[in-house]
Amino acid sequence: MTQQETDLERYIANNEDRFLEDLTGWLRIPSISTLPAYAGDVRRAAEYAANQLTKIGFGNVEVIATQGHPLVYGEWLKATGKPTLLIYGHYDVQPVDPVELWNSPPFEPTVRNGNLYARGASDDKGQTMLIIKALESLLAVNGKLPINVKVLIEGEEEAGGEAVAQYVKTHTDKLACDTAFICDTHMPSKDAPALISGLRGIIYTEVEVHGAQRDLHSGSYGGIAPNPLHALAIIISRLKDAEGHIHVPGLYDKLRPGSEIEQDFWQKDPLNFAEALREEMGVAQLTGEAEYPPLERIWARPTLEVHGIAGGFVGEGAKTVIPAVAKAKISLRLPPDLHSSEVFTLLERAVKEAAPPDVTVTVRNLHGGEGLVVEPDNSAMQAAAAALKGIYGKDPVYIREGGSIPIAALFSEKLHAPVVLMGFGLPDDNLHAPNEKYSLSQFFKGIRVVANFLQNLAA
Amino acid sequence: MTQQETDLERYIANNEDRFLEDLTGWLRIPSISTLPAYAGDVRRAAEYAANQLTKIGFGNVEVIATQGHPLVYGEWLKATGKPTLLIYGHYDVQPVDPVELWNSPPFEPTVRNGNLYARGASDDKGQTMLIIKALESLLAVNGKLPINVKVLIEGEEEAGGEAVAQYVKTHTDKLACDTAFICDTHMPSKDAPALISGLRGIIYTEVEVHGAQRDLHSGSYGGIAPNPLHALAIIISRLKDAEGHIHVPGLYDKLRPGSEIEQDFWQKDPLNFAEALREEMGVAQLTGEAEYPPLERIWARPTLEVHGIAGGFVGEGAKTVIPAVAKAKISLRLPPDLHSSEVFTLLERAVKEAAPPDVTVTVRNLHGGEGLVVEPDNSAMQAAAAALKGIYGKDPVYIREGGSIPIAALFSEKLHAPVVLMGFGLPDDNLHAPNEKYSLSQFFKGIRVVANFLQNLAA
């Protein structure tokens, strides 16, 4: 170790408790972007991030008003002649329902068994805070960063908001960079560091079915009345069968197979991902298209899921209503070559064809984002791989991420920069579910990896 | 008109405003039996009914505690040698959601265009109050009733409670009667008085589907995770197809065709019920089994409806959750020969066979009730028919009721008494829906019909 490396390590080790406090302070703010009642908290979370950036020595720190929730921006651009890294994170979180299933309140961060439990602990406040702490450590020890850094933190990632996309599209000069870095992904396990070689896109829709002009009593009308809930069941069952095949004509046409290396990895599954996921889900067998390996199904195949069905009566007891209207939230995950707006058109047509003739159906496009393929052989990916190896002691695996990070495709398209997707979440972090957690050891290792990554990029 | 008839008519005419006030006072009490939060209001509504019975001169008035909501009982048994009529009504009401669709608050009764708008106005406080007011009028004018009368008013009709059934089964002597009278049905139109020749039974169930042991993120697990909402869609679509055929093996085996007169009525539909219902629903065509006439479909065919589906996320915006658990409320309406507990067994088997293999399914029987056929040629039905003709000027039609009144079958079975089902609701009363209303002219005519009915029973 060089003296500089020793100093950095000492600084990080000495400040771990405070780093954690700075994270838990952020996690206490219920910044649920999708629920309008929390708009004030979302703003507070933005201001908290901006204060952090100011405190560590970043300049031009702004909380940027948008049509939706604010963006947070800050920069440190004093490394003349060195490359520029654009770092992205998000400070908003998912809703917490069903809140009764949380073992500790979602916005009272609690440490148990080496994990920090809170909504947003992993997705994405924990992962964003570790970057800020890496930047703080480098600045504190060296008085400077090894490269130029721009930080952009958004507040609508969980709500499919347009603000960050609008901002990127209209501020390409301000955000110009040599590499983009997104820390919103996970590793297969604590000793399997990973970089993401591809992401699925998404299209999130709401299907609304109208039957009669008012709610009806099933005793008086059952037998002649359209039932929008039943119609939705028919539509959904026709869109995807019990074997996981999606019946949206044209959907599979543009799908490209993975590279040979990827296909080999999916087939062999050397880290036993599929078995770990099966155990974690607590199911006897995996669902879905049996003719494709499980890893291909979660990383590189399109999928269709229904997330909720509203209409009628779901309270305690019995109400014999035939509702006038019912709605379903339905999304598709889209491998890189399937464009979200094209798929929306296909889906809309398929829904209308699947609908029984006695109801009227509309499909709303709530939001969409594109997938991405990242090549592992660019220099930024190599700098990240070396940083991971330095801390974890082994080469990363190159995996795909089944989740959607629309901003990644946007950075690639608008800023023409390679996108490094490196995260420290774990598969059992309970993202979007009760008891979300983040591993403390992953948080502290992440700080060290990111510091090393920046140093490698300077070389 | 006899002097007695003239006096009765004068009393009713002079007291219409107060009769309406007594009804609106009852309607202001939100006696929603299915929601535990309203238990106190339910009790208040019971006491209100008991006070009414006491005020008009009934004896042995009780608010009877049960395992659920209380029963109200009162009697007038001074007509020695005359027959005894048991009168049934219910004072509980349906929930009011979606409350935002009401044009006036559901528990602030409001008169518009000759209708009284309030939850329970028609079902069943309005219809129960008109009986009390008929009894009051007879007692006030004559100092006595022409026959013996027992009144039993329950508070769990909309909640499928067991209290009244338990009470009837264990109090057959107390409730012994020559005829039972239930006022909880409707007429086809204001100038088509009707008596009910048959009722459908019901079985109301909750189907619960379990997938993974916790909620999952569709990005990380979509493609290999069981989705209970999708499984429910498949189950529901398999239980009933888009043409209205129910696929519950054995369900249709015991179904008996209607009488020749009924079949003729269903086929010819001389009052154009089907067209009126279609217009009222605001749909282009009726749904369901095209090979049966619409009236047979709503009155005498079994039907299956889904009333609500819970699980996942139905709030504003987008949440990409695959829920661990989802539930559907599913009921079947059952013509007289289909026994509810037998059908539950058939349904449970069909649900389990329809379920995809990657989920586990349980079916809960929330409540059930039997159907009934009533022959029009008994003397009680003839007394009711004559009373209707006296006020409406025309003979009643004999129709079936698609809705379920389990107490009717129970009275028939336990008290061995013919059951007269005569009601004054109208098809557009918005039962169980926003903007429930009761026609004021039907309320006031109903008082007169019931008074006449009692006099005819004495003859």
mmCIF file with all atom_site columns, N, CA and C in Angstrom, chain B residues 51-93:
data_model
loop_
_atom_site.group_PDB
_atom_site.id
_atom_site.type_symbol
_atom_site.label_atom_id
_atom_site.label_alt_id
_atom_site.label_comp_id
_atom_site.label_asym_id
_atom_site.label_entity_id
_atom_site.label_seq_id
_atom_site.pdbx_PDB_ins_code
_atom_site.Cartn_x
_atom_site.Cartn_y
_atom_site.Cartn_z
_atom_site.occupancy
_atom_site.B_iso_or_equiv
_atom_site.pdbx_formal_charge
_atom_site.auth_seq_id
_atom_site.auth_comp_id
_atom_site.auth_asym_id
_atom_site.auth_atom_id
_atom_site.pdbx_PDB_model_num
ATOM 1   N N  . ASN B 1 51 ? -87.589  1.169   19.008 1.00 0.00 ? 51 ASN B N  1
ATOM 2   C CA . ASN B 1 51 ? -88.389  2.320   19.479 1.00 0.00 ? 51 ASN B CA 1
ATOM 3   C C  . ASN B 1 51 ? -89.633  2.514   18.620 1.00 0.00 ? 51 ASN B C  1
ATOM 4   N N  . GLN B 1 52 ? -89.457  2.366   17.327 1.00 0.00 ? 52 GLN B N  1
ATOM 5   C CA . GLN B 1 52 ? -90.603  2.501   16.420 1.00 0.00 ? 52 GLN B CA 1
ATOM 6   C C  . GLN B 1 52 ? -91.688  1.496   16.776 1.00 0.00 ? 52 GLN B C  1
ATOM 7   N N  . LEU B 1 53 ? -91.296  0.236   16.991 1.00 0.00 ? 53 LEU B N  1
ATOM 8   C CA . LEU B 1 53 ? -92.276  -0.811  17.299 1.00 0.00 ? 53 LEU B CA 1
ATOM 9   C C  . LEU B 1 53 ? -92.989  -0.508  18.616 1.00 0.00 ? 53 LEU B C  1
ATOM 10  N N  . THR B 1 54 ? -92.229  -0.061  19.588 1.00 0.00 ? 54 THR B N  1
ATOM 11  C CA . THR B 1 54 ? -92.834  0.270   20.883 1.00 0.00 ? 54 THR B CA 1
ATOM 12  C C  . THR B 1 54 ? -93.842  1.405   20.731 1.00 0.00 ? 54 THR B C  1
ATOM 13  N N  . LYS B 1 55 ? -93.430  2.448   19.998 1.00 0.00 ? 55 LYS B N  1
ATOM 14  C CA . LYS B 1 55 ? -94.279  3.625   19.824 1.00 0.00 ? 55 LYS B CA 1
ATOM 15  C C  . LYS B 1 55 ? -95.619  3.303   19.176 1.00 0.00 ? 55 LYS B C  1
ATOM 16  N N  . ILE B 1 56 ? -95.624  2.377   18.226 1.00 0.00 ? 56 ILE B N  1
ATOM 17  C CA . ILE B 1 56 ? -96.890  2.110   17.526 1.00 0.00 ? 56 ILE B CA 1
ATOM 18  C C  . ILE B 1 56 ? -97.774  1.159   18.331 1.00 0.00 ? 56 ILE B C  1
ATOM 19  N N  . GLY B 1 57 ? -97.250  0.611   19.433 1.00 0.00 ? 57 GLY B N  1
ATOM 20  C CA . GLY B 1 57 ? -98.089  -0.201  20.298 1.00 0.00 ? 57 GLY B CA 1
ATOM 21  C C  . GLY B 1 57 ? -97.769  -1.686  20.310 1.00 0.00 ? 57 GLY B C  1
ATOM 22  N N  . PHE B 1 58 ? -96.597  -2.056  19.777 1.00 0.00 ? 58 PHE B N  1
ATOM 23  C CA . PHE B 1 58 ? -96.214  -3.457  19.836 1.00 0.00 ? 58 PHE B CA 1
ATOM 24  C C  . PHE B 1 58 ? -95.713  -3.813  21.236 1.00 0.00 ? 58 PHE B C  1
ATOM 25  N N  . GLY B 1 59 ? -95.839  -5.103  21.575 1.00 0.00 ? 59 GLY B N  1
ATOM 26  C CA . GLY B 1 59 ? -95.401  -5.552  22.886 1.00 0.00 ? 59 GLY B CA 1
ATOM 27  C C  . GLY B 1 59 ? -94.194  -6.467  22.787 1.00 0.00 ? 59 GLY B C  1
ATOM 28  N N  . ASN B 1 60 ? -93.623  -6.781  23.966 1.00 0.00 ? 60 ASN B N  1
ATOM 29  C CA . ASN B 1 60 ? -92.464  -7.658  24.048 1.00 0.00 ? 60 ASN B CA 1
ATOM 30  C C  . ASN B 1 60 ? -91.362  -7.255  23.072 1.00 0.00 ? 60 ASN B C  1
ATOM 31  N N  . VAL B 1 61 ? -91.178  -5.951  22.937 1.00 0.00 ? 61 VAL B N  1
ATOM 32  C CA . VAL B 1 61 ? -90.153  -5.483  22.000 1.00 0.00 ? 61 VAL B CA 1
ATOM 33  C C  . VAL B 1 61 ? -88.771  -5.697  22.608 1.00 0.00 ? 61 VAL B C  1
ATOM 34  N N  . GLU B 1 62 ? -87.893  -6.324  21.834 1.00 0.00 ? 62 GLU B N  1
ATOM 35  C CA . GLU B 1 62 ? -86.548  -6.631  22.332 1.00 0.00 ? 62 GLU B CA 1
ATOM 36  C C  . GLU B 1 62 ? -85.488  -6.255  21.298 1.00 0.00 ? 62 GLU B C  1
ATOM 37  N N  . VAL B 1 63 ? -84.330  -5.800  21.794 1.00 0.00 ? 63 VAL B N  1
ATOM 38  C CA . VAL B 1 63 ? -83.121  -5.762  20.961 1.00 0.00 ? 63 VAL B CA 1
ATOM 39  C C  . VAL B 1 63 ? -82.290  -6.947  21.440 1.00 0.00 ? 63 VAL B C  1
ATOM 40  N N  . ILE B 1 64 ? -82.219  -7.964  20.611 1.00 0.00 ? 64 ILE B N  1
ATOM 41  C CA . ILE B 1 64 ? -81.688  -9.252  21.045 1.00 0.00 ? 64 ILE B CA 1
ATOM 42  C C  . ILE B 1 64 ? -80.201  -9.360  20.699 1.00 0.00 ? 64 ILE B C  1
ATOM 43  N N  . ALA B 1 65 ? -79.374  -9.505  21.729 1.00 0.00 ? 65 ALA B N  1
ATOM 44  C CA . ALA B 1 65 ? -77.931  -9.648  21.480 1.00 0.00 ? 65 ALA B CA 1
ATOM 45  C C  . ALA B 1 65 ? -77.659  -10.975 20.765 1.00 0.00 ? 65 ALA B C  1
ATOM 46  N N  . THR B 1 66 ? -76.679  -10.974 19.870 1.00 0.00 ? 66 THR B N  1
ATOM 47  C CA . THR B 1 66 ? -76.273  -12.195 19.174 1.00 0.00 ? 66 THR B CA 1
ATOM 48  C C  . THR B 1 66 ? -74.742  -12.222 19.137 1.00 0.00 ? 66 THR B C  1
ATOM 49  N N  . GLN B 1 67 ? -74.197  -13.232 18.514 1.00 0.00 ? 67 GLN B N  1
ATOM 50  C CA . GLN B 1 67 ? -72.736  -13.263 18.304 1.00 0.00 ? 67 GLN B CA 1
ATOM 51  C C  . GLN B 1 67 ? -72.300  -12.126 17.385 1.00 0.00 ? 67 GLN B C  1
ATOM 52  N N  . GLY B 1 68 ? -73.218  -11.671 16.552 1.00 0.00 ? 68 GLY B N  1
ATOM 53  C CA . GLY B 1 68 ? -72.899  -10.578 15.626 1.00 0.00 ? 68 GLY B CA 1
ATOM 54  C C  . GLY B 1 68 ? -73.713  -9.355  15.994 1.00 0.00 ? 68 GLY B C  1
ATOM 55  N N  . HIS B 1 69 ? -74.415  -8.812  15.008 1.00 0.00 ? 69 HIS B N  1
ATOM 56  C CA . HIS B 1 69 ? -75.244  -7.629  15.266 1.00 0.00 ? 69 HIS B CA 1
ATOM 57  C C  . HIS B 1 69 ? -76.593  -8.063  15.841 1.00 0.00 ? 69 HIS B C  1
ATOM 58  N N  . PRO B 1 70 ? -77.246  -7.160  16.613 1.00 0.00 ? 70 PRO B N  1
ATOM 59  C CA . PRO B 1 70 ? -78.491  -7.566  17.284 1.00 0.00 ? 70 PRO B CA 1
ATOM 60  C C  . PRO B 1 70 ? -79.676  -7.758  16.334 1.00 0.00 ? 70 PRO B C  1
ATOM 61  N N  . LEU B 1 71 ? -80.632  -8.548  16.801 1.00 0.00 ? 71 LEU B N  1
ATOM 62  C CA . LEU B 1 71 ? -81.930  -8.694  16.148 1.00 0.00 ? 71 LEU B CA 1
ATOM 63  C C  . LEU B 1 71 ? -82.918  -7.798  16.870 1.00 0.00 ? 71 LEU B C  1
ATOM 64  N N  . VAL B 1 72 ? -83.953  -7.392  16.156 1.00 0.00 ? 72 VAL B N  1
ATOM 65  C CA . VAL B 1 72 ? -85.041  -6.637  16.778 1.00 0.00 ? 72 VAL B CA 1
ATOM 66  C C  . VAL B 1 72 ? -86.305  -7.475  16.637 1.00 0.00 ? 72 VAL B C  1
ATOM 67  N N  . TYR B 1 73 ? -87.020  -7.622  17.753 1.00 0.00 ? 73 TYR B N  1
ATOM 68  C CA . TYR B 1 73 ? -88.265  -8.392  17.718 1.00 0.00 ? 73 TYR B CA 1
ATOM 69  C C  . TYR B 1 73 ? -89.358  -7.600  18.417 1.00 0.00 ? 73 TYR B C  1
ATOM 70  N N  . GLY B 1 74 ? -90.597  -7.777  17.918 1.00 0.00 ? 74 GLY B N  1
ATOM 71  C CA . GLY B 1 74 ? -91.756  -7.195  18.583 1.00 0.00 ? 74 GLY B CA 1
ATOM 72  C C  . GLY B 1 74 ? -92.980  -7.963  18.128 1.00 0.00 ? 74 GLY B C  1
ATOM 73  N N  . GLU B 1 75 ? -94.083  -7.910  18.922 1.00 0.00 ? 75 GLU B N  1
ATOM 74  C CA . GLU B 1 75 ? -95.259  -8.696  18.525 1.00 0.00 ? 75 GLU B CA 1
ATOM 75  C C  . GLU B 1 75 ? -96.542  -7.985  18.940 1.00 0.00 ? 75 GLU B C  1
ATOM 76  N N  . TRP B 1 76 ? -97.564  -8.316  18.249 1.00 0.00 ? 76 TRP B N  1
ATOM 77  C CA . TRP B 1 76 ? -98.937  -7.888  18.604 1.00 0.00 ? 76 TRP B CA 1
ATOM 78  C C  . TRP B 1 76 ? -99.805  -9.119  18.372 1.00 0.00 ? 76 TRP B C  1
ATOM 79  N N  . LEU B 1 77 ? -100.271 -9.740  19.470 1.00 0.00 ? 77 LEU B N  1
ATOM 80  C CA . LEU B 1 77 ? -100.887 -11.066 19.357 1.00 0.00 ? 77 LEU B CA 1
ATOM 81  C C  . LEU B 1 77 ? -102.276 -11.094 19.995 1.00 0.00 ? 77 LEU B C  1
ATOM 82  N N  . LYS B 1 78 ? -103.036 -10.036 19.764 1.00 0.00 ? 78 LYS B N  1
ATOM 83  C CA . LYS B 1 78 ? -104.340 -9.924  20.447 1.00 0.00 ? 78 LYS B CA 1
ATOM 84  C C  . LYS B 1 78 ? -105.514 -10.279 19.556 1.00 0.00 ? 78 LYS B C  1
ATOM 85  N N  . ALA B 1 79 ? -105.274 -10.788 18.370 1.00 0.00 ? 79 ALA B N  1
ATOM 86  C CA . ALA B 1 79 ? -106.385 -11.119 17.456 1.00 0.00 ? 79 ALA B CA 1
ATOM 87  C C  . ALA B 1 79 ? -106.731 -12.596 17.608 1.00 0.00 ? 79 ALA B C  1
ATOM 88  N N  . THR B 1 80 ? -107.385 -12.882 18.698 1.00 0.00 ? 80 THR B N  1
ATOM 89  C CA . THR B 1 80 ? -107.681 -14.279 19.033 1.00 0.00 ? 80 THR B CA 1
ATOM 90  C C  . THR B 1 80 ? -108.420 -14.969 17.875 1.00 0.00 ? 80 THR B C  1
ATOM 91  N N  . GLY B 1 81 ? -107.919 -16.166 17.561 1.00 0.00 ? 81 GLY B N  1
ATOM 92  C CA . GLY B 1 81 ? -108.581 -16.947 16.520 1.00 0.00 ? 81 GLY B CA 1
ATOM 93  C C  . GLY B 1 81 ? -108.193 -16.562 15.104 1.00 0.00 ? 81 GLY B C  1
ATOM 94  N N  . LYS B 1 82 ? -107.403 -15.501 15.005 1.00 0.00 ? 82 LYS B N  1
ATOM 95  C CA . LYS B 1 82 ? -106.998 -15.070 13.667 1.00 0.00 ? 82 LYS B CA 1
ATOM 96  C C  . LYS B 1 82 ? -105.587 -15.616 13.350 1.00 0.00 ? 82 LYS B C  1
ATOM 97  N N  . PRO B 1 83 ? -105.233 -15.677 12.077 1.00 0.00 ? 83 PRO B N  1
ATOM 98  C CA . PRO B 1 83 ? -103.904 -16.191 11.731 1.00 0.00 ? 83 PRO B CA 1
ATOM 99  C C  . PRO B 1 83 ? -102.774 -15.257 12.185 1.00 0.00 ? 83 PRO B C  1
ATOM 100 N N  . THR B 1 84 ? -101.586 -15.810 12.160 1.00 0.00 ? 84 THR B N  1
ATOM 101 C CA . THR B 1 84 ? -100.401 -15.058 12.574 1.00 0.00 ? 84 THR B CA 1
ATOM 102 C C  . THR B 1 84 ? -99.466  -14.861 11.381 1.00 0.00 ? 84 THR B C  1
ATOM 103 N N  . LEU B 1 85 ? -99.007  -13.610 11.242 1.00 0.00 ? 85 LEU B N  1
ATOM 104 C CA . LEU B 1 85 ? -98.072  -13.265 10.164 1.00 0.00 ? 85 LEU B CA 1
ATOM 105 C C  . LEU B 1 85 ? -96.717  -12.906 10.780 1.00 0.00 ? 85 LEU B C  1
ATOM 106 N N  . LEU B 1 86 ? -95.675  -13.544 10.293 1.00 0.00 ? 86 LEU B N  1
ATOM 107 C CA . LEU B 1 86 ? -94.310  -13.172 10.704 1.00 0.00 ? 86 LEU B CA 1
ATOM 108 C C  . LEU B 1 86 ? -93.729  -12.262 9.620  1.00 0.00 ? 86 LEU B C  1
ATOM 109 N N  . ILE B 1 87 ? -93.324  -11.067 10.051 1.00 0.00 ? 87 ILE B N  1
ATOM 110 C CA . ILE B 1 87 ? -92.795  -10.090 9.083  1.00 0.00 ? 87 ILE B CA 1
ATOM 111 C C  . ILE B 1 87 ? -91.294  -9.941  9.295  1.00 0.00 ? 87 ILE B C  1
ATOM 112 N N  . TYR B 1 88 ? -90.547  -9.963  8.190  1.00 0.00 ? 88 TYR B N  1
ATOM 113 C CA . TYR B 1 88 ? -89.085  -9.862  8.259  1.00 0.00 ? 88 TYR B CA 1
ATOM 114 C C  . TYR B 1 88 ? -88.593  -8.644  7.486  1.00 0.00 ? 88 TYR B C  1
ATOM 115 N N  . GLY B 1 89 ? -87.603  -7.978  8.037  1.00 0.00 ? 89 GLY B N  1
ATOM 116 C CA . GLY B 1 89 ? -86.888  -6.921  7.317  1.00 0.00 ? 89 GLY B CA 1
ATOM 117 C C  . GLY B 1 89 ? -85.462  -6.856  7.830  1.00 0.00 ? 89 GLY B C  1
ATOM 118 N N  . HIS B 1 90 ? -84.639  -6.018  7.240  1.00 0.00 ? 90 HIS B N  1
ATOM 119 C CA . HIS B 1 90 ? -83.296  -5.836  7.812  1.00 0.00 ? 90 HIS B CA 1
ATOM 120 C C  . HIS B 1 90 ? -82.940  -4.351  7.870  1.00 0.00 ? 90 HIS B C  1
ATOM 121 N N  . TYR B 1 91 ? -82.219  -3.994  8.932  1.00 0.00 ? 91 TYR B N  1
ATOM 122 C CA . TYR B 1 91 ? -81.896  -2.586  9.164  1.00 0.00 ? 91 TYR B CA 1
ATOM 123 C C  . TYR B 1 91 ? -80.445  -2.267  8.825  1.00 0.00 ? 91 TYR B C  1
ATOM 124 N N  . ASP B 1 92 ? -79.682  -3.283  8.405  1.00 0.00 ? 92 ASP B N  1
ATOM 125 C CA . ASP B 1 92 ? -78.283  -3.011  8.038  1.00 0.00 ? 92 ASP B CA 1
ATOM 126 C C  . ASP B 1 92 ? -78.200  -2.677  6.561  1.00 0.00 ? 92 ASP B C  1
ATOM 127 N N  . VAL B 1 93 ? -77.088  -2.034  6.191  1.00 0.00 ? 93 VAL B N  1
ATOM 128 C CA . VAL B 1 93 ? -76.920  -1.572  4.811  1.00 0.00 ? 93 VAL B CA 1
ATOM 129 C C  . VAL B 1 93 ? -75.541  -1.969  4.281  1.00 0.00 ? 93 VAL B C  1
#
